[in-house]
XYZ file of N, CA and C in Angstrom:
672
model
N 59.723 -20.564 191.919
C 58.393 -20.030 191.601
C 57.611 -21.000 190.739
N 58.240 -21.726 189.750
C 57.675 -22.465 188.861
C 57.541 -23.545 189.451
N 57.789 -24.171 190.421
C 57.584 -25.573 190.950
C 56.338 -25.263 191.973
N 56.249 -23.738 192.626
C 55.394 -23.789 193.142
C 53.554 -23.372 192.582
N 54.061 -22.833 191.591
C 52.913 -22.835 190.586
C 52.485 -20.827 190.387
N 53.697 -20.097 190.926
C 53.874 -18.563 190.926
C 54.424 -17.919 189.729
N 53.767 -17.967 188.533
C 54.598 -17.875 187.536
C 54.714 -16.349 186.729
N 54.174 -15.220 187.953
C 54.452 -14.162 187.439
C 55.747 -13.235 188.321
N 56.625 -12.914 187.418
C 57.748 -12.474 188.014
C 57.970 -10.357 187.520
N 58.514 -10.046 188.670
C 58.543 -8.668 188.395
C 60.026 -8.014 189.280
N 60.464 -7.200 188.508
C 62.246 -7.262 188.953
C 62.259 -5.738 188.628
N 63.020 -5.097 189.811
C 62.916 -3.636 189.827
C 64.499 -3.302 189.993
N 65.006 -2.688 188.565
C 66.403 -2.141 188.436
C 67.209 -3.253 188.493
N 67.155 -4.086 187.996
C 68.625 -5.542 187.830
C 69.321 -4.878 187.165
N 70.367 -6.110 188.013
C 71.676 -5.607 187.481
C 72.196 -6.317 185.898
N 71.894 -5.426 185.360
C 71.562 -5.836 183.572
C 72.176 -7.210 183.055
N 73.575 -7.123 183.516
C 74.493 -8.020 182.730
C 74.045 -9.340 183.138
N 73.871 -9.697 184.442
C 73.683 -10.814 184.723
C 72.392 -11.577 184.785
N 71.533 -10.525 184.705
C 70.087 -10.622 185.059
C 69.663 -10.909 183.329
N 70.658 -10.253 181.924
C 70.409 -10.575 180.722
C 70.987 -12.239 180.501
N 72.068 -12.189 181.451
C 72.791 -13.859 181.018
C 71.771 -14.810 181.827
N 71.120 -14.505 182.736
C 70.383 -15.757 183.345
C 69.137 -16.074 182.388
N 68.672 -14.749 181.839
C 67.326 -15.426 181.310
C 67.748 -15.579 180.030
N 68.762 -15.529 179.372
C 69.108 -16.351 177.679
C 69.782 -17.350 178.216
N 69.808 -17.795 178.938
C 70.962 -19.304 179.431
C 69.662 -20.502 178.584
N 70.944 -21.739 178.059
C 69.975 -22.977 177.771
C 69.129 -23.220 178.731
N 67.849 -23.265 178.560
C 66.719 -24.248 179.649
C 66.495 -23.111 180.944
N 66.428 -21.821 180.791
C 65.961 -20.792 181.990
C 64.903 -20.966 181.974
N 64.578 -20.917 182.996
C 62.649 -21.514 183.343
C 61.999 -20.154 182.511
N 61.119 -20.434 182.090
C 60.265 -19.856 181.263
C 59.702 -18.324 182.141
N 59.566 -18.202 184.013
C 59.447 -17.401 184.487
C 59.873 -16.173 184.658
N 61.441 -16.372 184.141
C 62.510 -15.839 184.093
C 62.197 -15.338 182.830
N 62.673 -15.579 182.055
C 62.788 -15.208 180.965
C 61.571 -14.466 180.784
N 60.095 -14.356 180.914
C 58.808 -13.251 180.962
C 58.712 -12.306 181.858
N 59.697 -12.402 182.724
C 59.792 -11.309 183.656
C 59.706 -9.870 183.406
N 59.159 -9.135 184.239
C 58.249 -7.353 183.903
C 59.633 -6.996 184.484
N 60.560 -5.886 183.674
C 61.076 -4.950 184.484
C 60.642 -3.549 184.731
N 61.123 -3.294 185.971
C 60.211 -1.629 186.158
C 61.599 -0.965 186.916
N 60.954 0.319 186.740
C 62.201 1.530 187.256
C 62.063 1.207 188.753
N 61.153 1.479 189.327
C 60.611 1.623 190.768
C 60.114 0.441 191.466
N 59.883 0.487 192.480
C 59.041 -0.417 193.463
C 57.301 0.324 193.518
N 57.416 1.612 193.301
C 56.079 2.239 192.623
C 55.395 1.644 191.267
N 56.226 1.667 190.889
C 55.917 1.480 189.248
C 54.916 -0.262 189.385
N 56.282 -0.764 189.705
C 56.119 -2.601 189.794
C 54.931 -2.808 190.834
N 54.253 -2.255 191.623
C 53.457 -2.757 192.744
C 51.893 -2.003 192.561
N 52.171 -1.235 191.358
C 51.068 -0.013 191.158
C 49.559 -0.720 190.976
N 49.620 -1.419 190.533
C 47.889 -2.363 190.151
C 47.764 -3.135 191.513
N 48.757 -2.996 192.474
C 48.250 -4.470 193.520
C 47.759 -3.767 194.730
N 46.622 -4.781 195.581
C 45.563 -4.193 196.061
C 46.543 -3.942 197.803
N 47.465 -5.561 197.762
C 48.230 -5.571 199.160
C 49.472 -6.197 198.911
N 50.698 -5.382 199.330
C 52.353 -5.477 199.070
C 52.662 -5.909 200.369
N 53.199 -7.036 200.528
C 53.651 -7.362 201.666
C 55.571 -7.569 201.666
N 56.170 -6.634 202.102
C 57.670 -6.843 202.506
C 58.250 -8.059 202.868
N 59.600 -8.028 202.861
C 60.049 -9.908 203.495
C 61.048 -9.256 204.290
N 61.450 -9.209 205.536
C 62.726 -9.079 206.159
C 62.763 -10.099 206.701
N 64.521 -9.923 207.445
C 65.093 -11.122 208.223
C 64.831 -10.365 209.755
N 64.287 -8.969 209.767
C 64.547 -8.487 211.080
C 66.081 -8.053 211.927
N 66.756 -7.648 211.291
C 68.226 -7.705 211.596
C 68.545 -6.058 211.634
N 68.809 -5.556 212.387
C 69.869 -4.353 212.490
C 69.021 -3.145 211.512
N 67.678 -3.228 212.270
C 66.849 -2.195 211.540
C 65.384 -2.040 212.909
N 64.834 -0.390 212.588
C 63.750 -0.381 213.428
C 62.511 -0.119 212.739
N 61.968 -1.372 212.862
C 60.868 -1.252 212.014
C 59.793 -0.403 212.319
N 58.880 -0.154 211.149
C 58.315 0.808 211.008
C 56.839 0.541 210.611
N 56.613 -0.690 210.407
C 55.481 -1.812 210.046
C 55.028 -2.908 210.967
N 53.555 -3.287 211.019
C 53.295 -4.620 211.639
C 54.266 -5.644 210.994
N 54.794 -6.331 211.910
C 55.638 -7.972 211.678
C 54.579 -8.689 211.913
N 54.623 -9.834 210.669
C 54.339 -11.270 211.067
C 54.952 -12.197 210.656
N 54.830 -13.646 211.266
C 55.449 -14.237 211.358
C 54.769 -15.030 210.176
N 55.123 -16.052 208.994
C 54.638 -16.421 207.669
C 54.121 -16.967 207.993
N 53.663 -18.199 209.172
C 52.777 -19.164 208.915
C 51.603 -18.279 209.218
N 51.500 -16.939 210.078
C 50.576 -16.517 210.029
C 50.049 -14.813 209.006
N 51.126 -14.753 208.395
C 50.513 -14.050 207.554
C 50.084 -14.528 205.864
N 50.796 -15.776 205.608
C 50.363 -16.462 204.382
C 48.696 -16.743 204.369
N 48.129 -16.805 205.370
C 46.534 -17.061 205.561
C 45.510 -16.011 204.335
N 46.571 -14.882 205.284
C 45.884 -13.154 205.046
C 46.152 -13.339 203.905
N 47.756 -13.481 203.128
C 47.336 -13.486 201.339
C 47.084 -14.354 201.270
N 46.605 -15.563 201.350
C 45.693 -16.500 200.765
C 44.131 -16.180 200.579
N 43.388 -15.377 201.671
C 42.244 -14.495 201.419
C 41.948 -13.466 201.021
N 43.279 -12.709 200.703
C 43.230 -11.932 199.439
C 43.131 -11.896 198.065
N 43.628 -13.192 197.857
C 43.624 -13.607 196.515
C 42.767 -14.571 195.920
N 41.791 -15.346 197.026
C 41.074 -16.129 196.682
C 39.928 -14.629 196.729
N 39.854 -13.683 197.183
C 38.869 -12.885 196.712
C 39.200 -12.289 195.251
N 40.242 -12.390 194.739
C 40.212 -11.472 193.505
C 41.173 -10.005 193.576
N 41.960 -10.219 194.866
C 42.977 -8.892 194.731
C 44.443 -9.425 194.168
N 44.885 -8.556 194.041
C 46.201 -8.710 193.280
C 47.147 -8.213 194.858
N 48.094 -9.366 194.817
C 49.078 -9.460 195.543
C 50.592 -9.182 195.409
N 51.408 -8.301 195.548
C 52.692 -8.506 195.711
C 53.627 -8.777 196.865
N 54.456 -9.403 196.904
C 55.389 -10.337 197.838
C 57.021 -9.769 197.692
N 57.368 -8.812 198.308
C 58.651 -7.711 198.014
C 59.733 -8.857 198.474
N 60.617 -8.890 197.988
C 61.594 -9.609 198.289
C 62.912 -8.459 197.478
N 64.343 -7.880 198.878
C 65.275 -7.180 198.414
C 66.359 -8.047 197.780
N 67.523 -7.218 197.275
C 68.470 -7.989 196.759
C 69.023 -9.094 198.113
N 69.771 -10.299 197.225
C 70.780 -11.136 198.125
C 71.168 -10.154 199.199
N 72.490 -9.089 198.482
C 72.853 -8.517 199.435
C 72.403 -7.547 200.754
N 71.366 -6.751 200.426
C 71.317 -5.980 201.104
C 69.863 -5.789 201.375
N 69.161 -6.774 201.084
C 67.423 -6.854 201.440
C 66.615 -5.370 201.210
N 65.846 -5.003 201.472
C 65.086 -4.174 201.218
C 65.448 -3.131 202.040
N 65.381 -2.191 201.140
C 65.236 -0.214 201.693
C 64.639 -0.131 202.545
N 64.524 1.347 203.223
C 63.626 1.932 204.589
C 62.510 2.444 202.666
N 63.139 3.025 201.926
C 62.086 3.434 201.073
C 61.511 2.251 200.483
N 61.752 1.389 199.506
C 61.096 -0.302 199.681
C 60.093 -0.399 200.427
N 60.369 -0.410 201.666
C 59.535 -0.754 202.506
C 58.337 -0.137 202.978
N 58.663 1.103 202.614
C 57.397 2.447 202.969
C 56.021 2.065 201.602
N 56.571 1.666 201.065
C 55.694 0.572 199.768
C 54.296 -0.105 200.409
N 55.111 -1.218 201.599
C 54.504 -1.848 201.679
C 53.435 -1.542 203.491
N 52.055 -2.661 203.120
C 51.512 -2.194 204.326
C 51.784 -2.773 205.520
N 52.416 -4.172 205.278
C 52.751 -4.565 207.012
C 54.515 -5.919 206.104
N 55.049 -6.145 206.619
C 55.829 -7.255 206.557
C 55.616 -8.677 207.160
N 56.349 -8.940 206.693
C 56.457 -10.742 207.459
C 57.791 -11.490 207.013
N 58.099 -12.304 208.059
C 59.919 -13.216 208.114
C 59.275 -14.701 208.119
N 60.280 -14.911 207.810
C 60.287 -16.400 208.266
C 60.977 -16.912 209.836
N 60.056 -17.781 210.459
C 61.051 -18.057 212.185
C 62.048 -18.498 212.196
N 63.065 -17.989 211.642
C 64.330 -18.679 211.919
C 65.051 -18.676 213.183
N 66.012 -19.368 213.875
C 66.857 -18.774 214.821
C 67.643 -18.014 214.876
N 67.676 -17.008 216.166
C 68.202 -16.330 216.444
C 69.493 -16.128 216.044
N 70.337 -17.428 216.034
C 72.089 -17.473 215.830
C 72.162 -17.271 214.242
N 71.056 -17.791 213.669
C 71.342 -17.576 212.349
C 70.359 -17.071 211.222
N 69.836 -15.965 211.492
C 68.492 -15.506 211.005
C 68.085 -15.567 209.566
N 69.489 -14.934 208.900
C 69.308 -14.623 207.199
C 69.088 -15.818 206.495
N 68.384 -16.091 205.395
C 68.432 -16.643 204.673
C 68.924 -16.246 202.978
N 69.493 -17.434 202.143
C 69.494 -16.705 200.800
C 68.467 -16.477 200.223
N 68.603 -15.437 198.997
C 67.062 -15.352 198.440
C 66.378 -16.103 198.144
N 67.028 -17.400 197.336
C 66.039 -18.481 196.982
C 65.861 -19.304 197.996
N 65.961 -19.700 198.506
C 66.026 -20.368 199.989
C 64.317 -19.309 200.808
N 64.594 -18.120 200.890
C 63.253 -17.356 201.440
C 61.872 -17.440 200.433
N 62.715 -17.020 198.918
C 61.235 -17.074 197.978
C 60.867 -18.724 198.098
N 61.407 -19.783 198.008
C 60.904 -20.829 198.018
C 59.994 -21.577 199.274
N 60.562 -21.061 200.429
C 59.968 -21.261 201.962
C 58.442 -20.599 201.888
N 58.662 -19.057 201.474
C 57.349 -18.326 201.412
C 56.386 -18.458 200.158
N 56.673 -19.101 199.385
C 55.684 -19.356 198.407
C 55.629 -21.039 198.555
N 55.937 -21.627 199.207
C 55.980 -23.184 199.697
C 54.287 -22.797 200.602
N 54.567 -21.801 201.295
C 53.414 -21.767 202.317
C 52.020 -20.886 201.818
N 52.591 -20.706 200.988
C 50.944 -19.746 200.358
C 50.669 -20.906 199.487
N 51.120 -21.604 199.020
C 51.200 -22.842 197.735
C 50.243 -23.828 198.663
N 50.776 -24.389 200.148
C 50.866 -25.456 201.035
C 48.938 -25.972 200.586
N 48.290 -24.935 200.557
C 46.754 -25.320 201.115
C 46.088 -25.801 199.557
N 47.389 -25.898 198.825
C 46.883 -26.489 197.582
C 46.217 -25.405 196.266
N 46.481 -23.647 196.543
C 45.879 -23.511 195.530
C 47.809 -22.854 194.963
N 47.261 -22.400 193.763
C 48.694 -22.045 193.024
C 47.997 -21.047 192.328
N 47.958 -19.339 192.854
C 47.409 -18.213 192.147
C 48.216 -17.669 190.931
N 49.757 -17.858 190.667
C 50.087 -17.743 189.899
C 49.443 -18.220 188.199
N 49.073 -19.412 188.654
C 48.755 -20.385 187.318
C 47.027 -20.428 187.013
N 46.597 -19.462 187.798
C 44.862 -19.619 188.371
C 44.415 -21.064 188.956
N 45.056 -22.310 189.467
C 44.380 -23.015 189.708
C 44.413 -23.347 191.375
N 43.230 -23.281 191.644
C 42.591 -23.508 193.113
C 42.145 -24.921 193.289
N 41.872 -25.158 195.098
C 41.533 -26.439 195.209
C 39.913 -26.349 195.876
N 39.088 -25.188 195.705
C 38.105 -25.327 196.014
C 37.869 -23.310 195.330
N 36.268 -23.337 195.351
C 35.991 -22.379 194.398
C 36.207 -20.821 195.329
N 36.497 -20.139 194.269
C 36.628 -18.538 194.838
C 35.316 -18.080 195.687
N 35.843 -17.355 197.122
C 35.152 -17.042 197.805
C 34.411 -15.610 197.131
N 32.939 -15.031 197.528
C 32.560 -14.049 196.503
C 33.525 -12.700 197.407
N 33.647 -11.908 196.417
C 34.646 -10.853 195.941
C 34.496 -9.916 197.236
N 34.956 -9.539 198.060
C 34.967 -8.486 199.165
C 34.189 -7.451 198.385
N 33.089 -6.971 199.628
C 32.056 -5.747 199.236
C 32.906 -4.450 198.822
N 33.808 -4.067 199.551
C 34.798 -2.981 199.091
C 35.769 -3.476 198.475
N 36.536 -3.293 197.718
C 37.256 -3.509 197.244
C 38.351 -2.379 197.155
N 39.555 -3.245 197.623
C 40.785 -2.874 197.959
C 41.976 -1.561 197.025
N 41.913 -0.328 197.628
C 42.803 0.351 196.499
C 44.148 -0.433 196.226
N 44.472 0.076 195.272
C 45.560 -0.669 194.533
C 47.032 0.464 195.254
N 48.209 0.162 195.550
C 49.079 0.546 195.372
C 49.135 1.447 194.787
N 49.004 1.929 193.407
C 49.058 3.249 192.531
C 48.302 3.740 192.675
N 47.059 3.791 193.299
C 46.161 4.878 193.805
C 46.333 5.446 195.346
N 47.034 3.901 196.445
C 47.621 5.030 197.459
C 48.745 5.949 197.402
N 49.315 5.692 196.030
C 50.739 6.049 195.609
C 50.366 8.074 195.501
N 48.880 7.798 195.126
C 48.619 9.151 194.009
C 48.240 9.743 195.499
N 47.658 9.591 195.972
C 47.298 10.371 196.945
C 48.305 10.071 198.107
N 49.318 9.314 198.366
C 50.246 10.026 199.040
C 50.906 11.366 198.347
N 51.569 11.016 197.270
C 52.010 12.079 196.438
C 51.067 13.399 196.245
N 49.842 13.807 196.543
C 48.575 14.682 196.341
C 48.937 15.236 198.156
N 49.150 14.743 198.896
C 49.255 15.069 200.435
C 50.766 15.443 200.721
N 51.655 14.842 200.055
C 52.765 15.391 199.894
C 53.100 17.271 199.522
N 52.245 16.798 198.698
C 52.379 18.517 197.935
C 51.190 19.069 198.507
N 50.415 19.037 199.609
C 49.444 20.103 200.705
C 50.620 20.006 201.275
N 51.157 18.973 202.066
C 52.409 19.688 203.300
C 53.385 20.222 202.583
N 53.517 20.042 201.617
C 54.718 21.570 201.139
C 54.042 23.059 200.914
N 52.800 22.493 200.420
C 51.923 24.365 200.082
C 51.702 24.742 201.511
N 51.401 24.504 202.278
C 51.005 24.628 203.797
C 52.353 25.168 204.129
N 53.405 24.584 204.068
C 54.879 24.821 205.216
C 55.073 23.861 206.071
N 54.255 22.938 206.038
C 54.685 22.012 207.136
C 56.033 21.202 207.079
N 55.981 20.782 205.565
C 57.238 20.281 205.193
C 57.909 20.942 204.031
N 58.875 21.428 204.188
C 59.964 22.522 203.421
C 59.428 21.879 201.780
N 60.038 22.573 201.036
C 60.205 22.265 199.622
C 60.901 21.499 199.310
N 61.941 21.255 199.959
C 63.256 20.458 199.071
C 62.845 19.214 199.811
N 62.786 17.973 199.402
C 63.036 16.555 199.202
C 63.547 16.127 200.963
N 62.498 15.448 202.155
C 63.144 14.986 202.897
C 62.531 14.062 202.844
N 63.667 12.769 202.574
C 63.547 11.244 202.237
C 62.752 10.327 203.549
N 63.086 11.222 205.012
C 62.587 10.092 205.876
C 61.491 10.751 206.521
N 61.046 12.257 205.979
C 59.610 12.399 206.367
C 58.518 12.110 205.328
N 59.131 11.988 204.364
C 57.922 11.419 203.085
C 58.485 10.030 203.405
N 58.973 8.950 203.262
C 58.580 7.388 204.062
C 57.872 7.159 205.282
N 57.995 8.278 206.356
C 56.474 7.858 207.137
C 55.569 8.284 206.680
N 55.108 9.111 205.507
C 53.698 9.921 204.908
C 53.598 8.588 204.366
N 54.058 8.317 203.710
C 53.441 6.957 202.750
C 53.737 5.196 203.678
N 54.282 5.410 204.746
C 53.609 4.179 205.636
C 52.405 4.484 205.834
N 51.969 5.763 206.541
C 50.884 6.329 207.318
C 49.753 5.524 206.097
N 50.033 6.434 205.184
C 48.684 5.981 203.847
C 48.610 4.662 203.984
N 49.979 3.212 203.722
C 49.362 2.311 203.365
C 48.761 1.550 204.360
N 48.970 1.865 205.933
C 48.477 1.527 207.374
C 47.097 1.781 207.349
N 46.433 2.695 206.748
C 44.706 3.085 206.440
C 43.961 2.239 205.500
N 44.974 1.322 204.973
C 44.077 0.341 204.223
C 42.759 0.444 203.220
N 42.892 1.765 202.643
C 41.790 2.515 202.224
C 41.258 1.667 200.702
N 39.763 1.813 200.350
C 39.101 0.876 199.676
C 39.653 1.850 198.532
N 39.300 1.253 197.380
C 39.122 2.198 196.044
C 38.073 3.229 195.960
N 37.069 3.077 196.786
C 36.417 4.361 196.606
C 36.836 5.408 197.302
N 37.313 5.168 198.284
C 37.678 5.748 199.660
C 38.671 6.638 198.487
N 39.668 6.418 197.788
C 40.661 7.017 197.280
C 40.529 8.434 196.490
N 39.103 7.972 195.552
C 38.923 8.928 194.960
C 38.024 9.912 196.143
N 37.954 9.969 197.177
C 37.487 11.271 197.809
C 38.475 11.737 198.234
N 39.708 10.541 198.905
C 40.906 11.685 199.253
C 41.544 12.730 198.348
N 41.190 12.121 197.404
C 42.256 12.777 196.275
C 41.380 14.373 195.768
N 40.059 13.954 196.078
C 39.107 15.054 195.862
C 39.574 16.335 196.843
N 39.776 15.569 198.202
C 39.873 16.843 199.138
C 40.807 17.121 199.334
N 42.215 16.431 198.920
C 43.600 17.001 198.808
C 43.531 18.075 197.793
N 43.103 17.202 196.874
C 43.543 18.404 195.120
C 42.849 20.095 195.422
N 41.701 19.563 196.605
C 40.537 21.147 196.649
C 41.730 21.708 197.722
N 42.032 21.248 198.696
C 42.717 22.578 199.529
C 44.349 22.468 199.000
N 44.892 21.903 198.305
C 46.163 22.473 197.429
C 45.993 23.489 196.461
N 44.500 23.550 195.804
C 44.094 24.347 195.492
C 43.623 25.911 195.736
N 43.096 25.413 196.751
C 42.471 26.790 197.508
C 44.033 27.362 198.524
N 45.003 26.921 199.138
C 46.053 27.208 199.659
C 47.025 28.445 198.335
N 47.019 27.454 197.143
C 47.500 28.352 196.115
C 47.228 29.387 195.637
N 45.696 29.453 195.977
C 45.423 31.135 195.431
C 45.417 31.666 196.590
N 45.917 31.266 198.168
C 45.645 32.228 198.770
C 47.061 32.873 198.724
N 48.486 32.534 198.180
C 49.283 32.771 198.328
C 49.791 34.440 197.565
């Protein structure tokens, strides 16, 4: 991250012991060691306007647009030269990212590897994919660009924690309704919250959903 000029880091649930010995080690890059921890992948992604997933594509059915990095690094590169805040999900070594992880985010992207040998290690992927958002010369981590910020998109992009709120606000109409039971089902609330982040909805856009969720959760409750 630091060679490529990405110097904000954010780490959701490490595994304490080792994740405390890497960043007190002599000479841990300074990235490391300032790193945000958060409970959630909610929590950690809540201010950013677009979360993009990393898979290898392996022994899973996706549930998101795929792209391929040379062509989705473009898209965050014009996100961020407008002024949105970006996150770049990357799962553990072992076991890459959740079906819930992933319901986070609004589309994914891999790197082309071959077929015979698809996976890569983590640092090996974060370095490839921030090699290519880096490539065109700007480095958003550090603010410095190689030509001036394009002016700011007319709408502007909800953040993660506001599609978060109003998935969670639509969550609880399909339980007051009956559509979806009361008790907790894990893989029909991960398509409610793909659905949301697939709508790409602006920040204003948010506060009306949330207007007309909160009114008929409302009005459902007193009719009960």
């Amino acid at each position: 991250m630091s060679n490529l000029g990405f110097l904000r880091l954010r780490v959701v649930n490490p595994f304490e012991s080792s994740f405390r010995e890497a960043r007190s080690a002599v000479g841990a890059a300074p990235v490391l060691a300032s790193a945000e921890e958060y409970k959630s992948v909610a929590d950690a992604v809540a201010d950013c306007s677009l979360v993009v997933g990393t898979t290898a594509v392996r022994h899973r059915e996706l549930q998101h647009p795929l792209k391929l990095l040379p062509l989705g690094a473009p898209i965050i590169r014009k996100r961020l030269r407008s002024g949105g805040r970006v996150a770049l999900l990357f799962g553990s070594e072992k076991r890459g990212l959740s079906n819930d992880d992933l319901s986070h985010c609004q589309w994914l992207m891999h790197v082309p590897t071959r077929e015979e040998h698809i996976s890569m290690n983590l640092g090996q992927a974060v370095a490839v994919c921030l090699y290519e958002l880096a490539r065109a010369g700007e480095r958003p981590g550090s603010g410095v660009q190689s030509k001036p910020p394009q002016k700011a998109e007319k709408l502007k992009s909800a953040t993660a924690g506001e599609m978060e709120r109003i998935t969670l606000m639509l969550l609880d109409a399909l339980r007051t309704s009956g559509y979806l039971g009361q008790r907790s089902n894990a893989a029909k609330e991960e398509k409610v919250r793909r659905m949301i982040r697939r709508m790409n909805l602006s920040a204003s856009d948010t506060e009306i959903w949330l207007g007309m969720l909160r009114q008929m959760v409302w009005k459902m409750k007193q009719q009960k």
